[in-house]
C-alpha positions as MATLAB code, in Angstrom:
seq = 'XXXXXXXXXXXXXXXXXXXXXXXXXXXXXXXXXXXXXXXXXXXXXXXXXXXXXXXXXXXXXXXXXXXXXXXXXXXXXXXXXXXXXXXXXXXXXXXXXXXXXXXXXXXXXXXXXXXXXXXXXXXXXXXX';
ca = [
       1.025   24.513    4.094;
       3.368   23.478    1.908;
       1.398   20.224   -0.230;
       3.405   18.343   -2.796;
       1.738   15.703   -5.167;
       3.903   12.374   -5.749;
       2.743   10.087   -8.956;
       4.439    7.866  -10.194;
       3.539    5.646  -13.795;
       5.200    2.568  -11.868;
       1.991    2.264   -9.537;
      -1.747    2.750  -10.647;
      -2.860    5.604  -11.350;
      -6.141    6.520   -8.784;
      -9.504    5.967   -9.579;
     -11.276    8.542   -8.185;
     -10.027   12.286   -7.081;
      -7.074   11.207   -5.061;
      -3.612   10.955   -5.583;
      -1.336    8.557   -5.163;
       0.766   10.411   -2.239;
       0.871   13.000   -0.806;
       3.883   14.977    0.919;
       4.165   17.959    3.154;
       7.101   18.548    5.540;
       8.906   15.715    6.039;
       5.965   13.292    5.988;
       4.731   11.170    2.950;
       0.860    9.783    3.012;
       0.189    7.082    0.755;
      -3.135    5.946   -0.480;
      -4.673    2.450   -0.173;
      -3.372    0.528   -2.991;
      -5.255   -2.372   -4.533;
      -4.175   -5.101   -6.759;
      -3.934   -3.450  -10.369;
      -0.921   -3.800  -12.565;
       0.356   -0.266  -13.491;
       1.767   -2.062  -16.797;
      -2.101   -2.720  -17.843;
      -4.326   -1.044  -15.436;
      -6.087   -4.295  -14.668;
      -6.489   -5.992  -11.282;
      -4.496   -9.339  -10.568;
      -6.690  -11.078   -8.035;
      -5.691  -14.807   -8.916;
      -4.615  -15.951   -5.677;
      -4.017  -13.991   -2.382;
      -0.292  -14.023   -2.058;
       0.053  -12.600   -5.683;
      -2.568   -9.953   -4.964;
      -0.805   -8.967   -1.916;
       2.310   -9.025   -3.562;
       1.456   -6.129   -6.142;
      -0.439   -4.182   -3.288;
       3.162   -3.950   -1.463;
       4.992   -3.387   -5.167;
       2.929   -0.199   -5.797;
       3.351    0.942   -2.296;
       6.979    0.302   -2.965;
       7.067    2.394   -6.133;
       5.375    5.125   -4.868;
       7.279    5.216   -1.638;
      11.057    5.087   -4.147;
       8.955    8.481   -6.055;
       8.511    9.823   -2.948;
      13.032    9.029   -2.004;
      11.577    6.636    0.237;
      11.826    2.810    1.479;
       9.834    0.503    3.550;
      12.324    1.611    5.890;
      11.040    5.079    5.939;
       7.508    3.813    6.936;
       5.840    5.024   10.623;
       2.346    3.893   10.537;
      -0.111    1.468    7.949;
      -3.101    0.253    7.829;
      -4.325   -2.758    6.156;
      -8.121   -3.235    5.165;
      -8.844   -6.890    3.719;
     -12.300   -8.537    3.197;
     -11.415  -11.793    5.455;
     -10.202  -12.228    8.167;
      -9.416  -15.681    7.473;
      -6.653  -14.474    4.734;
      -5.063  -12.430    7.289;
      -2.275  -15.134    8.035;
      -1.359  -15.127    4.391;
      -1.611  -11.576    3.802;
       1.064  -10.897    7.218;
       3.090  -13.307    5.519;
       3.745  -11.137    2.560;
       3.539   -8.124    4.314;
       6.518   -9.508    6.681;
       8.993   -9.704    3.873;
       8.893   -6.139    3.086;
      10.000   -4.928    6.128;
      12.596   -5.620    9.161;
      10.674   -7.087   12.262;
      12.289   -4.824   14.720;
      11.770   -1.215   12.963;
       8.060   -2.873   11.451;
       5.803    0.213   11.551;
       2.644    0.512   13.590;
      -0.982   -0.607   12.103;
      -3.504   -1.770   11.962;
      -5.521   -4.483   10.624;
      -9.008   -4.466    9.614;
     -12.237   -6.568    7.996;
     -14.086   -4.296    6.093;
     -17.327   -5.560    4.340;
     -16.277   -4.091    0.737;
     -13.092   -2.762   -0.936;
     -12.779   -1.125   -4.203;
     -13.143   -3.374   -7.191;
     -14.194   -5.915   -4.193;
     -10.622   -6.922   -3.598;
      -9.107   -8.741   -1.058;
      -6.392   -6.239    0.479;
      -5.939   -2.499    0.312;
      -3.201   -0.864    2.061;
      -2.127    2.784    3.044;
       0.873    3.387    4.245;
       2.721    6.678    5.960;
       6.392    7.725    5.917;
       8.758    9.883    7.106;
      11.294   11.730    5.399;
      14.661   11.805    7.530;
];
C-alpha cells in the first residue's frame, strides 16, 4: 500500500497521533477538524457560525495540500454536540459546496467532542 501523509501549516496541526490526511491511490481521508486557528493554535468557539466557518477553512486547506477542492469531496461526516445547532451548522456547510454534486454524509449528536466543541468534521475525496 502505497500511504502518503498530507500536512499542511494552514490547518491545525493534530492533537493526538493522527495526521491531518491521509492519501493512498487516488483517495484523500481527512480528519475531523475542530475550531482552532492554525495562525495561534487556539480554538474560536464564539458563536456557531464562526466556529463552523474555520472547521470548513481547515478542511479547505488541507483538501488545496492534498490538489483538492470541495469539489473533489465523495463522502463527510459531521459530529456536533446539538442537534438544535444543526440548522445553522447546514447553513455554513451549504456554501462550501454545489447542491447538486454535495457529497454524501452524515450527521450526528455525539455526547462529547474534543476540546468539547460544537462541530467536528471529516471529510473524504477523490483524486480525478
Amino acid at each position: 500500500m502505497n500511504k502518503e501523509i498530507i500536512k499542511t501549516d494552514k490547518a491545525p496541526a493534530p492533537i493526538g497521533p493522527y495526521n491531518q490526511a491521509v492519501k493512498t491511490g487516488n483517495m484523500v481521508f481527512i480528519s475531523g477538524q475542530i475550531a482552532i486557528n492554525p495562525a495561534t493554535g487556539e480554538l474560536e468557539t464564539g458563536d456557531l457560525e464562526t466556529e463552523t466557518k474555520l472547521v470548513m477553512e481547515n478542511l479547505k486547506a488541507i483538501l488545496a495540500e492534498a490538489n483538492c477542492t470541495f469539489e473533489n469531496v465523495i463522502k463527510t461526516s459531521i459530529f456536533i454536540s446539538d442537534m438544535n445547532n444543526f440548522g445553522k451548522i447546514n447553513e455554513i456547510y451549504a456554501t462550501y459546496f454545489e447542491a447538486a454534486t454535495a457529497p454524501a454524509r452524515e450527521t450526528v449528536e455525539v455526547a462529547n467532542l474534543p476540546k468539547f466543541v460544537n462541530v467536528e468534521i471529516s471529510a473524504i475525496a477523490v483524486i480525478d
